[in-house]
mmCIF file of N, CA, C and O in Angstrom:
data_model
loop_
_atom_site.group_PDB
_atom_site.id
_atom_site.type_symbol
_atom_site.label_atom_id
_atom_site.label_comp_id
_atom_site.label_asym_id
_atom_site.label_seq_id
_atom_site.Cartn_x
_atom_site.Cartn_y
_atom_site.Cartn_z
ATOM 1 N N UNK A 1 -10.746 14.816 -38.412
ATOM 2 C CA UNK A 1 -9.738 15.735 -37.183
ATOM 3 C C UNK A 1 -9.005 17.436 -37.532
ATOM 4 O O UNK A 1 -8.929 17.124 -38.825
ATOM 5 N N UNK A 2 -9.824 17.547 -37.458
ATOM 6 C CA UNK A 2 -9.874 19.571 -37.231
ATOM 7 C C UNK A 2 -8.645 19.960 -35.734
ATOM 8 O O UNK A 2 -8.992 18.996 -35.471
ATOM 9 N N UNK A 3 -7.852 20.058 -36.722
ATOM 10 C CA UNK A 3 -7.081 21.064 -35.468
ATOM 11 C C UNK A 3 -7.583 22.233 -34.208
ATOM 12 O O UNK A 3 -6.626 21.153 -33.672
ATOM 13 N N UNK A 4 -8.105 22.310 -34.082
ATOM 14 C CA UNK A 4 -9.864 22.492 -32.722
ATOM 15 C C UNK A 4 -9.718 21.134 -32.138
ATOM 16 O O UNK A 4 -8.872 21.027 -31.374
ATOM 17 N N UNK A 5 -10.245 19.940 -32.708
ATOM 18 C CA UNK A 5 -10.498 18.624 -32.143
ATOM 19 C C UNK A 5 -8.781 18.293 -32.082
ATOM 20 O O UNK A 5 -8.995 18.390 -30.108
ATOM 21 N N UNK A 6 -7.818 18.291 -32.253
ATOM 22 C CA UNK A 6 -6.394 17.644 -32.010
ATOM 23 C C UNK A 6 -5.888 18.895 -31.090
ATOM 24 O O UNK A 6 -5.387 18.065 -30.389
ATOM 25 N N UNK A 7 -5.623 20.336 -31.056
ATOM 26 C CA UNK A 7 -5.653 21.319 -30.225
ATOM 27 C C UNK A 7 -6.570 21.007 -28.262
ATOM 28 O O UNK A 7 -5.385 21.076 -27.585
ATOM 29 N N UNK A 8 -7.209 20.576 -28.322
ATOM 30 C CA UNK A 8 -8.539 20.837 -26.816
ATOM 31 C C UNK A 8 -7.851 18.688 -26.654
ATOM 32 O O UNK A 8 -8.213 18.376 -25.322
ATOM 33 N N UNK A 9 -7.400 18.443 -27.007
ATOM 34 C CA UNK A 9 -6.806 16.520 -26.686
ATOM 35 C C UNK A 9 -5.148 17.006 -25.610
ATOM 36 O O UNK A 9 -3.627 17.664 -25.923
ATOM 37 N N UNK A 10 -5.145 16.163 -24.453
ATOM 38 C CA UNK A 10 -3.862 16.246 -24.184
ATOM 39 C C UNK A 10 -2.422 15.286 -25.281
ATOM 40 O O UNK A 10 -2.539 14.673 -25.933
ATOM 41 N N UNK A 11 -1.132 16.003 -24.590
ATOM 42 C CA UNK A 11 -0.280 15.590 -25.977
ATOM 43 C C UNK A 11 -0.236 14.881 -25.491
ATOM 44 O O UNK A 11 -0.057 14.346 -26.695
ATOM 45 N N UNK A 12 -0.617 13.105 -24.665
ATOM 46 C CA UNK A 12 -0.426 12.246 -24.905
ATOM 47 C C UNK A 12 -1.059 11.461 -26.121
ATOM 48 O O UNK A 12 -0.904 10.570 -26.716
ATOM 49 N N UNK A 13 -2.323 12.041 -26.138
ATOM 50 C CA UNK A 13 -3.214 11.634 -26.620
ATOM 51 C C UNK A 13 -2.787 12.407 -28.372
ATOM 52 O O UNK A 13 -3.321 11.340 -29.113
ATOM 53 N N UNK A 14 -2.006 13.588 -28.574
ATOM 54 C CA UNK A 14 -1.911 13.939 -29.621
ATOM 55 C C UNK A 14 -0.878 13.243 -30.523
ATOM 56 O O UNK A 14 -0.641 12.834 -31.432
ATOM 57 N N UNK A 15 0.224 13.042 -29.365
ATOM 58 C CA UNK A 15 1.456 11.355 -30.187
ATOM 59 C C UNK A 15 0.792 10.612 -30.109
ATOM 60 O O UNK A 15 1.063 9.992 -31.999
ATOM 61 N N UNK A 16 -0.067 9.887 -29.711
ATOM 62 C CA UNK A 16 -0.547 8.879 -30.677
ATOM 63 C C UNK A 16 -1.369 9.236 -31.621
ATOM 64 O O UNK A 16 -1.351 7.814 -32.281
ATOM 65 N N UNK A 17 -1.802 9.828 -32.101
ATOM 66 C CA UNK A 17 -3.443 10.749 -32.968
ATOM 67 C C UNK A 17 -1.837 11.105 -34.060
ATOM 68 O O UNK A 17 -2.338 9.985 -35.342
ATOM 69 N N UNK A 18 -0.592 11.218 -33.285
ATOM 70 C CA UNK A 18 0.401 11.228 -34.791
ATOM 71 C C UNK A 18 0.855 10.184 -34.836
ATOM 72 O O UNK A 18 0.981 9.993 -36.918
ATOM 73 N N UNK A 19 1.498 9.677 -34.155
ATOM 74 C CA UNK A 19 2.098 8.387 -34.867
ATOM 75 C C UNK A 19 0.982 7.231 -35.858
ATOM 76 O O UNK A 19 1.269 6.326 -36.802
ATOM 77 N N UNK A 20 -0.371 6.927 -35.607
ATOM 78 C CA UNK A 20 -1.171 6.984 -35.557
ATOM 79 C C UNK A 20 -2.397 7.035 -37.559
ATOM 80 O O UNK A 20 -1.693 6.155 -37.958
ATOM 81 N N UNK A 21 -2.594 8.325 -37.506
ATOM 82 C CA UNK A 21 -2.505 8.882 -38.439
ATOM 83 C C UNK A 21 -1.512 10.283 -39.390
ATOM 84 O O UNK A 21 -1.891 9.760 -40.139
ATOM 85 N N UNK A 22 -0.908 9.965 -38.675
ATOM 86 C CA UNK A 22 0.012 11.618 -39.071
ATOM 87 C C UNK A 22 0.437 10.924 -40.581
ATOM 88 O O UNK A 22 1.359 9.880 -39.946
ATOM 89 N N UNK A 23 0.675 11.493 -41.211
ATOM 90 C CA UNK A 23 1.695 11.343 -42.566
ATOM 91 C C UNK A 23 2.950 12.026 -42.264
ATOM 92 O O UNK A 23 3.514 13.223 -42.414
ATOM 93 N N UNK A 24 3.822 11.958 -42.299
ATOM 94 C CA UNK A 24 4.997 12.174 -42.488
ATOM 95 C C UNK A 24 6.015 13.013 -43.617
ATOM 96 O O UNK A 24 4.767 11.575 -44.666
ATOM 97 N N UNK A 25 5.570 14.587 -43.284
ATOM 98 C CA UNK A 25 6.599 14.970 -44.136
ATOM 99 C C UNK A 25 8.556 15.305 -45.000
ATOM 100 O O UNK A 25 8.754 14.959 -45.195
ATOM 101 N N UNK A 26 9.175 15.360 -42.928
ATOM 102 C CA UNK A 26 10.376 15.952 -43.121
ATOM 103 C C UNK A 26 10.683 16.740 -42.219
ATOM 104 O O UNK A 26 9.385 16.086 -40.629
ATOM 105 N N UNK A 27 11.837 16.764 -42.130
ATOM 106 C CA UNK A 27 12.554 16.795 -40.478
ATOM 107 C C UNK A 27 13.313 17.905 -41.520
ATOM 108 O O UNK A 27 14.150 17.889 -41.993
ATOM 109 N N UNK A 28 13.695 18.633 -39.234
ATOM 110 C CA UNK A 28 14.390 20.152 -39.841
ATOM 111 C C UNK A 28 16.060 19.289 -38.822
ATOM 112 O O UNK A 28 14.693 19.295 -36.795
ATOM 113 N N UNK A 29 16.520 19.283 -38.430
ATOM 114 C CA UNK A 29 17.749 19.516 -37.448
ATOM 115 C C UNK A 29 18.250 20.909 -37.415
ATOM 116 O O UNK A 29 18.153 21.298 -37.775
ATOM 117 N N UNK A 30 18.558 20.679 -35.480
ATOM 118 C CA UNK A 30 19.296 22.101 -34.968
ATOM 119 C C UNK A 30 20.330 21.500 -34.002
ATOM 120 O O UNK A 30 20.482 20.265 -34.532
ATOM 121 N N UNK A 31 20.795 22.203 -33.782
ATOM 122 C CA UNK A 31 22.330 21.948 -33.050
ATOM 123 C C UNK A 31 21.423 21.485 -31.928
ATOM 124 O O UNK A 31 22.075 19.971 -31.986
ATOM 125 N N UNK A 32 20.506 21.219 -31.097
ATOM 126 C CA UNK A 32 20.097 20.232 -29.915
ATOM 127 C C UNK A 32 18.731 19.680 -30.440
ATOM 128 O O UNK A 32 18.304 19.630 -29.102
ATOM 129 N N UNK A 33 17.799 19.994 -30.975
ATOM 130 C CA UNK A 33 16.710 19.375 -30.973
ATOM 131 C C UNK A 33 16.659 19.286 -32.644
ATOM 132 O O UNK A 33 16.917 19.860 -34.014
ATOM 133 N N UNK A 34 15.605 18.481 -32.627
ATOM 134 C CA UNK A 34 15.316 17.340 -34.251
ATOM 135 C C UNK A 34 13.535 17.310 -34.998
ATOM 136 O O UNK A 34 12.497 17.071 -33.733
ATOM 137 N N UNK A 35 13.182 18.170 -35.258
ATOM 138 C CA UNK A 35 11.998 18.842 -35.312
ATOM 139 C C UNK A 35 11.681 17.703 -36.572
ATOM 140 O O UNK A 35 11.438 17.919 -37.721
ATOM 141 N N UNK A 36 10.268 16.998 -36.718
ATOM 142 C CA UNK A 36 9.130 16.148 -37.379
ATOM 143 C C UNK A 36 8.082 17.011 -37.679
ATOM 144 O O UNK A 36 7.334 17.602 -37.403
ATOM 145 N N UNK A 37 8.284 17.131 -38.988
ATOM 146 C CA UNK A 37 6.487 17.435 -39.390
ATOM 147 C C UNK A 37 5.532 16.086 -40.321
ATOM 148 O O UNK A 37 6.516 15.536 -40.662
ATOM 149 N N UNK A 38 4.276 16.609 -39.752
ATOM 150 C CA UNK A 38 3.287 15.382 -40.046
ATOM 151 C C UNK A 38 1.873 16.180 -41.453
ATOM 152 O O UNK A 38 1.611 17.309 -39.897
ATOM 153 N N UNK A 39 1.344 16.014 -42.116
ATOM 154 C CA UNK A 39 0.282 15.898 -41.955
ATOM 155 C C UNK A 39 -0.469 15.092 -41.717
ATOM 156 O O UNK A 39 -0.981 14.285 -41.319
ATOM 157 N N UNK A 40 -1.810 15.743 -40.859
ATOM 158 C CA UNK A 40 -3.699 15.503 -40.784
ATOM 159 C C UNK A 40 -4.198 16.017 -41.143
ATOM 160 O O UNK A 40 -4.909 16.957 -40.594
ATOM 161 N N UNK A 41 -4.747 15.870 -41.907
ATOM 162 C CA UNK A 41 -6.552 15.737 -42.813
ATOM 163 C C UNK A 41 -5.822 17.565 -43.531
ATOM 164 O O UNK A 41 -4.519 17.570 -44.170
ATOM 165 N N UNK A 42 -6.389 18.257 -42.487
ATOM 166 C CA UNK A 42 -5.675 19.591 -43.005
ATOM 167 C C UNK A 42 -5.195 20.583 -42.242
ATOM 168 O O UNK A 42 -5.460 21.895 -42.434
ATOM 169 N N UNK A 43 -4.008 20.526 -41.702
ATOM 170 C CA UNK A 43 -3.208 21.430 -40.506
ATOM 171 C C UNK A 43 -2.333 20.143 -40.500
ATOM 172 O O UNK A 43 -2.251 18.490 -40.825
ATOM 173 N N UNK A 44 -1.064 20.789 -40.360
ATOM 174 C CA UNK A 44 0.382 19.869 -40.102
ATOM 175 C C UNK A 44 0.581 19.715 -38.603
ATOM 176 O O UNK A 44 0.128 20.768 -38.039
ATOM 177 N N UNK A 45 1.072 18.595 -38.160
ATOM 178 C CA UNK A 45 2.039 18.791 -36.658
ATOM 179 C C UNK A 45 3.743 19.173 -36.532
ATOM 180 O O UNK A 45 4.386 17.973 -37.810
ATOM 181 N N UNK A 46 3.368 19.324 -35.781
ATOM 182 C CA UNK A 46 5.222 19.461 -35.431
ATOM 183 C C UNK A 46 5.791 18.720 -34.473
ATOM 184 O O UNK A 46 5.493 19.518 -33.304
ATOM 185 N N UNK A 47 6.758 17.433 -34.448
ATOM 186 C CA UNK A 47 7.072 17.142 -33.128
ATOM 187 C C UNK A 47 8.517 18.352 -33.254
ATOM 188 O O UNK A 47 9.843 17.960 -33.249
ATOM 189 N N UNK A 48 8.027 17.832 -31.456
ATOM 190 C CA UNK A 48 10.334 18.685 -31.121
ATOM 191 C C UNK A 48 11.152 17.675 -30.089
ATOM 192 O O UNK A 48 10.686 17.344 -29.502
ATOM 193 N N UNK A 49 11.976 17.389 -30.755
ATOM 194 C CA UNK A 49 12.786 15.790 -30.070
ATOM 195 C C UNK A 49 13.870 16.156 -29.726
ATOM 196 O O UNK A 49 14.711 17.827 -30.116
ATOM 197 N N UNK A 50 14.468 16.661 -27.839
ATOM 198 C CA UNK A 50 15.298 16.405 -27.294
ATOM 199 C C UNK A 50 16.403 15.685 -27.994
ATOM 200 O O UNK A 50 15.725 14.358 -27.103
ATOM 201 N N UNK A 51 17.522 15.535 -29.181
ATOM 202 C CA UNK A 51 18.756 15.143 -29.335
ATOM 203 C C UNK A 51 19.042 14.096 -28.438
ATOM 204 O O UNK A 51 19.215 13.217 -28.187
ATOM 205 N N UNK A 52 19.769 14.830 -27.216
ATOM 206 C CA UNK A 52 20.171 14.580 -25.878
ATOM 207 C C UNK A 52 19.624 13.511 -25.528
ATOM 208 O O UNK A 52 19.913 12.818 -24.640
ATOM 209 N N UNK A 53 18.002 14.118 -24.694
ATOM 210 C CA UNK A 53 16.737 13.196 -23.875
ATOM 211 C C UNK A 53 16.388 11.998 -25.280
ATOM 212 O O UNK A 53 16.222 11.734 -24.510
ATOM 213 N N UNK A 54 16.915 11.899 -26.326
ATOM 214 C CA UNK A 54 15.430 11.069 -26.880
ATOM 215 C C UNK A 54 14.863 11.060 -26.464
ATOM 216 O O UNK A 54 13.733 9.880 -25.891
ATOM 217 N N UNK A 55 13.822 12.626 -26.223
ATOM 218 C CA UNK A 55 12.641 12.772 -25.926
ATOM 219 C C UNK A 55 11.840 13.384 -26.973
ATOM 220 O O UNK A 55 12.515 14.793 -27.102
ATOM 221 N N UNK A 56 10.591 13.612 -26.205
ATOM 222 C CA UNK A 56 9.158 14.257 -27.870
ATOM 223 C C UNK A 56 9.540 15.928 -25.992
ATOM 224 O O UNK A 56 9.143 14.717 -25.665
ATOM 225 N N UNK A 57 9.605 16.984 -26.669
ATOM 226 C CA UNK A 57 9.432 17.872 -26.416
ATOM 227 C C UNK A 57 8.854 18.422 -26.062
ATOM 228 O O UNK A 57 7.909 19.159 -25.197
ATOM 229 N N UNK A 58 7.809 18.750 -27.102
ATOM 230 C CA UNK A 58 6.532 19.292 -27.662
ATOM 231 C C UNK A 58 5.928 19.359 -28.572
ATOM 232 O O UNK A 58 6.670 18.755 -29.465
ATOM 233 N N UNK A 59 5.090 19.688 -28.943
ATOM 234 C CA UNK A 59 3.847 19.028 -29.794
ATOM 235 C C UNK A 59 3.315 20.749 -29.909
ATOM 236 O O UNK A 59 3.128 20.857 -29.658
ATOM 237 N N UNK A 60 3.576 20.674 -31.890
ATOM 238 C CA UNK A 60 3.324 22.325 -32.674
ATOM 239 C C UNK A 60 2.341 21.941 -33.372
ATOM 240 O O UNK A 60 2.696 20.839 -33.991
ATOM 241 N N UNK A 61 1.260 22.043 -33.178
ATOM 242 C CA UNK A 61 -0.024 23.187 -34.771
ATOM 243 C C UNK A 61 0.240 23.507 -35.255
ATOM 244 O O UNK A 61 -0.312 24.744 -34.428
ATOM 245 N N UNK A 62 -0.387 23.674 -36.206
ATOM 246 C CA UNK A 62 -0.236 25.046 -37.090
ATOM 247 C C UNK A 62 -1.291 24.796 -38.142
ATOM 248 O O UNK A 62 -0.776 23.069 -39.081
ATOM 249 N N UNK A 63 -1.818 25.411 -38.947
ATOM 250 C CA UNK A 63 -1.799 25.497 -41.129
ATOM 251 C C UNK A 63 -1.391 25.355 -41.971
ATOM 252 O O UNK A 63 -0.779 25.333 -42.658
ATOM 253 N N UNK A 64 -0.363 26.641 -41.802
ATOM 254 C CA UNK A 64 0.508 27.356 -42.335
ATOM 255 C C UNK A 64 1.587 29.323 -41.485
ATOM 256 O O UNK A 64 1.476 28.307 -40.152
ATOM 257 N N UNK A 65 1.751 29.425 -42.712
ATOM 258 C CA UNK A 65 2.723 30.087 -41.302
ATOM 259 C C UNK A 65 4.214 29.693 -41.397
ATOM 260 O O UNK A 65 4.781 28.961 -42.262
ATOM 261 N N UNK A 66 5.321 30.601 -40.536
ATOM 262 C CA UNK A 66 5.919 30.618 -40.298
ATOM 263 C C UNK A 66 7.148 29.007 -40.263
ATOM 264 O O UNK A 66 8.014 28.564 -40.260
ATOM 265 N N UNK A 67 6.076 28.028 -39.592
ATOM 266 C CA UNK A 67 5.574 27.528 -39.189
ATOM 267 C C UNK A 67 6.480 26.452 -39.990
ATOM 268 O O UNK A 67 7.786 25.188 -39.467
ATOM 269 N N UNK A 68 6.300 26.254 -40.887
ATOM 270 C CA UNK A 68 5.983 25.272 -42.621
ATOM 271 C C UNK A 68 7.116 26.101 -44.027
ATOM 272 O O UNK A 68 7.278 24.530 -44.154
ATOM 273 N N UNK A 69 7.905 27.000 -43.454
ATOM 274 C CA UNK A 69 8.344 28.095 -43.595
ATOM 275 C C UNK A 69 10.069 26.813 -43.533
ATOM 276 O O UNK A 69 10.201 26.896 -45.670
ATOM 277 N N UNK A 70 10.510 26.072 -43.316
ATOM 278 C CA UNK A 70 11.615 25.372 -42.495
ATOM 279 C C UNK A 70 11.690 24.083 -43.700
ATOM 280 O O UNK A 70 12.220 23.752 -43.923
ATOM 281 N N UNK A 71 10.328 24.131 -43.888
ATOM 282 C CA UNK A 71 9.958 22.519 -44.448
ATOM 283 C C UNK A 71 9.894 21.977 -45.961
ATOM 284 O O UNK A 71 9.754 21.927 -46.985
ATOM 285 N N UNK A 72 9.356 24.090 -46.432
ATOM 286 C CA UNK A 72 8.584 24.152 -48.328
ATOM 287 C C UNK A 72 9.325 23.700 -48.562
ATOM 288 O O UNK A 72 9.173 22.813 -49.503
ATOM 289 N N UNK A 73 10.849 24.090 -49.809
ATOM 290 C CA UNK A 73 11.811 23.598 -50.301
ATOM 291 C C UNK A 73 11.462 21.996 -50.264
ATOM 292 O O UNK A 73 11.318 21.502 -51.797
ATOM 293 N N UNK A 74 11.346 21.153 -49.439
ATOM 294 C CA UNK A 74 11.417 19.748 -49.205
ATOM 295 C C UNK A 74 9.626 19.547 -49.099
ATOM 296 O O UNK A 74 10.171 18.335 -50.222
ATOM 297 N N UNK A 75 9.202 19.542 -49.118
ATOM 298 C CA UNK A 75 7.588 20.555 -49.459
ATOM 299 C C UNK A 75 7.079 19.836 -50.735
ATOM 300 O O UNK A 75 5.856 19.161 -50.410
ATOM 301 N N UNK A 76 8.045 20.884 -51.594
ATOM 302 C CA UNK A 76 7.742 20.974 -52.745
ATOM 303 C C UNK A 76 6.906 19.791 -53.509
ATOM 304 O O UNK A 76 6.132 19.396 -54.684
ATOM 305 N N UNK A 77 7.854 17.971 -53.388
ATOM 306 C CA UNK A 77 7.789 17.283 -54.144
ATOM 307 C C UNK A 77 6.424 16.574 -54.300
ATOM 308 O O UNK A 77 6.057 15.396 -54.679
ATOM 309 N N UNK A 78 5.190 17.086 -52.683
ATOM 310 C CA UNK A 78 4.339 16.655 -52.447
ATOM 311 C C UNK A 78 3.351 17.137 -53.234
ATOM 312 O O UNK A 78 2.398 17.030 -53.516
ATOM 313 N N UNK A 79 4.271 18.390 -53.919
ATOM 314 C CA UNK A 79 2.335 19.552 -54.316
ATOM 315 C C UNK A 79 3.141 19.949 -55.471
ATOM 316 O O UNK A 79 3.577 19.637 -56.037
#
């Protein structure tokens, strides 16, 4: 699956793909949300959870860049 194919899916379908073929890499916590990073083929997906509502609020996909920076210290063990 490519990033383009993933981005064309509905949010509900994207979440199903993340749970079925995504490889969990790391979590990042803030005061209001938890971010979980997954790898799928040659791109990454970040699921944004609202801690108070216990609900996925957003799905963010990316290849590299500042979205990946917050995980980089913990991801060194994978690369």
